[in-house]
Amino acid sequence: MIFSFLLASLMSWFHPSPTPVTNAPCSAKQIVRKGISSLPKGFTFLKGYPVNGLNGKKKKIEYSYILSRNSKYLISLARKGRKNEGLQITLLNSRKKAIATSYVDGKYYDAIQYTCQRTGIYYIRFTYDTKKTSDYCSGGVLSFRR
C-alpha cells in the first residue's frame, strides 16, 4: 500500500508528453549523388545543387553559375521517385529573365538542355508547385558538353 502511494505520488510529478511526429530529414545531398551517377554519356559533371523545400515552406530555391559561350549545358533533376511532378527548373539570364524551363504545355520534364550564346552569370531556379507535389526534397545536377 505504501509502495502504490509512492508510485502514484511520483507519477503525479511527471506528465507524459506526446512525442512530436516529424518528417524524415531531407537527404538532398544523397539525391544529388544519385543524379550525378545517372548523367548521360558525353556530359561532364560541373555542380550539384541540393533542393530542400523545407516541407513546403520554401517554394523557390535559386543558385547562380557562370556559363561559357558555345557550351551545351544539361540541368537535370534528381528525385527519390522516378516521376517528376510539381518541380520545375527555370534557367534565367543575368537580368533574371527566364530563357528556358522544364515546365512546358502543362508537363514537368526532368531536365533542360541549353546551348549558351553568351558567357556570363546565369541563375538556376527550382520551383515547387505545392498543388502538384508533397515531396520537397530533391536535387539538381549541372553538367556540360563542348
Short mmCIF file of C-alpha atoms in Angstrom, two decimals:
data_model
loop_
_atom_site.label_atom_id
_atom_site.label_comp_id
_atom_site.label_asym_id
_atom_site.label_seq_id
_atom_site.Cartn_x
_atom_site.Cartn_y
_atom_site.Cartn_z
CA MET A 1 0.00 0.00 0.00
CA ILE A 2 2.82 2.41 0.80
CA PHE A 3 4.52 1.40 -2.46
CA SER A 4 1.45 2.25 -4.55
CA PHE A 5 1.10 5.59 -2.72
CA LEU A 6 4.75 6.45 -3.50
CA LEU A 7 4.34 5.36 -7.11
CA ALA A 8 1.20 7.47 -7.51
CA SER A 9 2.97 10.46 -5.94
CA LEU A 10 5.94 10.13 -8.28
CA MET A 11 3.73 9.73 -11.31
CA SER A 12 1.85 12.92 -10.48
CA TRP A 13 5.10 14.87 -10.90
CA PHE A 14 5.72 13.55 -14.39
CA HIS A 15 3.35 14.46 -17.14
CA PRO A 16 3.80 12.36 -20.23
CA SER A 17 4.08 14.49 -23.30
CA PRO A 18 3.33 13.21 -26.76
CA THR A 19 6.32 12.69 -28.99
CA PRO A 20 6.03 15.03 -31.96
CA VAL A 21 5.85 13.34 -35.33
CA THR A 22 8.31 14.86 -37.75
CA ASN A 23 9.01 14.09 -41.34
CA ALA A 24 12.23 12.34 -42.16
CA PRO A 25 15.06 14.80 -42.77
CA CYS A 26 15.74 15.76 -46.36
CA SER A 27 18.77 13.92 -47.74
CA ALA A 28 19.17 16.18 -50.78
CA LYS A 29 22.95 15.64 -50.98
CA GLN A 30 22.44 11.88 -51.37
CA ILE A 31 19.81 12.52 -54.04
CA VAL A 32 22.29 14.76 -55.90
CA ARG A 33 24.86 11.93 -55.82
CA LYS A 34 22.24 9.64 -57.36
CA GLY A 35 21.66 12.22 -60.11
CA ILE A 36 25.38 12.51 -60.85
CA SER A 37 25.63 8.77 -61.37
CA SER A 38 22.86 8.86 -63.99
CA LEU A 39 24.27 11.59 -66.27
CA PRO A 40 24.02 10.81 -70.00
CA LYS A 41 27.16 9.82 -71.91
CA GLY A 42 29.19 12.74 -73.18
CA PHE A 43 28.21 15.11 -70.37
CA THR A 44 30.69 16.11 -67.67
CA PHE A 45 29.53 16.88 -64.15
CA LEU A 46 30.02 20.50 -63.04
CA LYS A 47 27.96 21.15 -59.91
CA GLY A 48 25.31 19.56 -57.73
CA TYR A 49 22.52 21.53 -56.09
CA PRO A 50 20.61 20.29 -53.04
CA VAL A 51 16.98 21.37 -53.38
CA ASN A 52 15.31 21.28 -49.97
CA GLY A 53 11.87 22.87 -49.93
CA LEU A 54 11.64 22.53 -46.13
CA ASN A 55 8.37 20.58 -46.30
CA GLY A 56 6.69 23.20 -48.47
CA LYS A 57 7.86 26.28 -46.56
CA LYS A 58 10.38 27.18 -49.26
CA LYS A 59 8.85 27.15 -52.74
CA LYS A 60 11.78 28.66 -54.70
CA ILE A 61 15.45 27.78 -54.41
CA GLU A 62 17.92 29.67 -56.60
CA TYR A 63 21.59 29.20 -57.45
CA SER A 64 23.97 31.00 -59.79
CA TYR A 65 26.68 29.74 -62.11
CA ILE A 66 28.88 31.20 -64.86
CA LEU A 67 28.14 29.54 -68.19
CA SER A 68 30.54 29.70 -71.15
CA ARG A 69 29.70 30.56 -74.73
CA ASN A 70 29.30 27.67 -77.22
CA SER A 71 28.96 25.04 -74.50
CA LYS A 72 25.91 22.81 -74.22
CA TYR A 73 24.58 22.50 -70.67
CA LEU A 74 22.24 19.98 -69.12
CA ILE A 75 20.44 20.82 -65.90
CA SER A 76 18.70 17.71 -64.64
CA LEU A 77 16.58 16.80 -61.65
CA ALA A 78 17.21 14.00 -59.22
CA ARG A 79 14.29 12.80 -57.09
CA LYS A 80 13.63 9.95 -54.71
CA GLY A 81 10.96 8.58 -57.01
CA ARG A 82 11.10 8.27 -60.76
CA LYS A 83 8.23 10.60 -61.58
CA ASN A 84 8.70 14.36 -61.65
CA GLU A 85 5.52 16.17 -60.76
CA GLY A 86 5.49 19.60 -59.26
CA LEU A 87 9.16 20.60 -59.53
CA GLN A 88 10.23 22.99 -62.24
CA ILE A 89 13.68 24.13 -63.33
CA THR A 90 13.99 27.61 -64.80
CA LEU A 91 17.18 28.99 -66.31
CA LEU A 92 17.48 32.77 -66.07
CA ASN A 93 19.96 35.16 -67.67
CA SER A 94 21.97 37.81 -65.78
CA ARG A 95 18.94 40.13 -65.73
CA LYS A 96 16.87 37.29 -64.25
CA LYS A 97 14.80 36.91 -67.41
CA ALA A 98 13.66 33.31 -67.96
CA ILE A 99 15.30 31.75 -71.02
CA ALA A 100 14.43 28.05 -70.55
CA THR A 101 12.11 25.98 -68.39
CA SER A 102 11.35 22.34 -67.68
CA TYR A 103 7.60 23.02 -67.46
CA VAL A 104 6.14 23.05 -70.96
CA ASP A 105 2.49 22.74 -72.03
CA GLY A 106 1.37 21.57 -68.60
CA LYS A 107 4.04 18.86 -68.35
CA TYR A 108 7.01 18.67 -65.99
CA TYR A 109 10.23 17.45 -67.61
CA ASP A 110 13.29 16.13 -65.77
CA ALA A 111 15.89 18.30 -67.48
CA ILE A 112 16.74 21.35 -69.57
CA GLN A 113 19.37 21.40 -72.33
CA TYR A 114 20.72 24.81 -73.18
CA THR A 115 23.44 25.94 -75.60
CA CYS A 116 24.99 29.08 -74.17
CA GLN A 117 25.22 32.02 -76.60
CA ARG A 118 26.98 34.47 -74.25
CA THR A 119 29.43 33.87 -71.41
CA GLY A 120 28.11 35.26 -68.14
CA ILE A 121 26.31 34.63 -64.91
CA TYR A 122 23.10 32.63 -65.10
CA TYR A 123 20.62 31.64 -62.43
CA ILE A 124 19.09 28.23 -61.93
CA ARG A 125 15.78 28.37 -60.12
CA PHE A 126 13.97 25.33 -58.73
CA THR A 127 10.28 25.95 -58.02
CA TYR A 128 7.87 23.62 -56.22
CA ASP A 129 4.20 23.61 -57.20
CA THR A 130 2.51 22.84 -53.88
CA LYS A 131 -0.68 21.71 -55.68
CA LYS A 132 1.20 19.01 -57.58
CA THR A 133 3.71 17.65 -55.05
CA SER A 134 4.20 16.85 -51.40
CA ASP A 135 7.81 15.75 -51.87
CA TYR A 136 10.01 18.77 -51.16
CA CYS A 137 13.36 17.02 -51.19
CA SER A 138 15.32 16.66 -54.42
CA GLY A 139 18.46 17.73 -56.19
CA GLY A 140 19.72 19.37 -59.34
CA VAL A 141 22.77 18.46 -61.40
CA LEU A 142 24.54 20.79 -63.81
CA SER A 143 26.70 19.19 -66.49
CA PHE A 144 28.14 20.27 -69.85
CA ARG A 145 29.41 19.12 -73.22
CA ARG A 146 31.51 21.20 -75.61
#
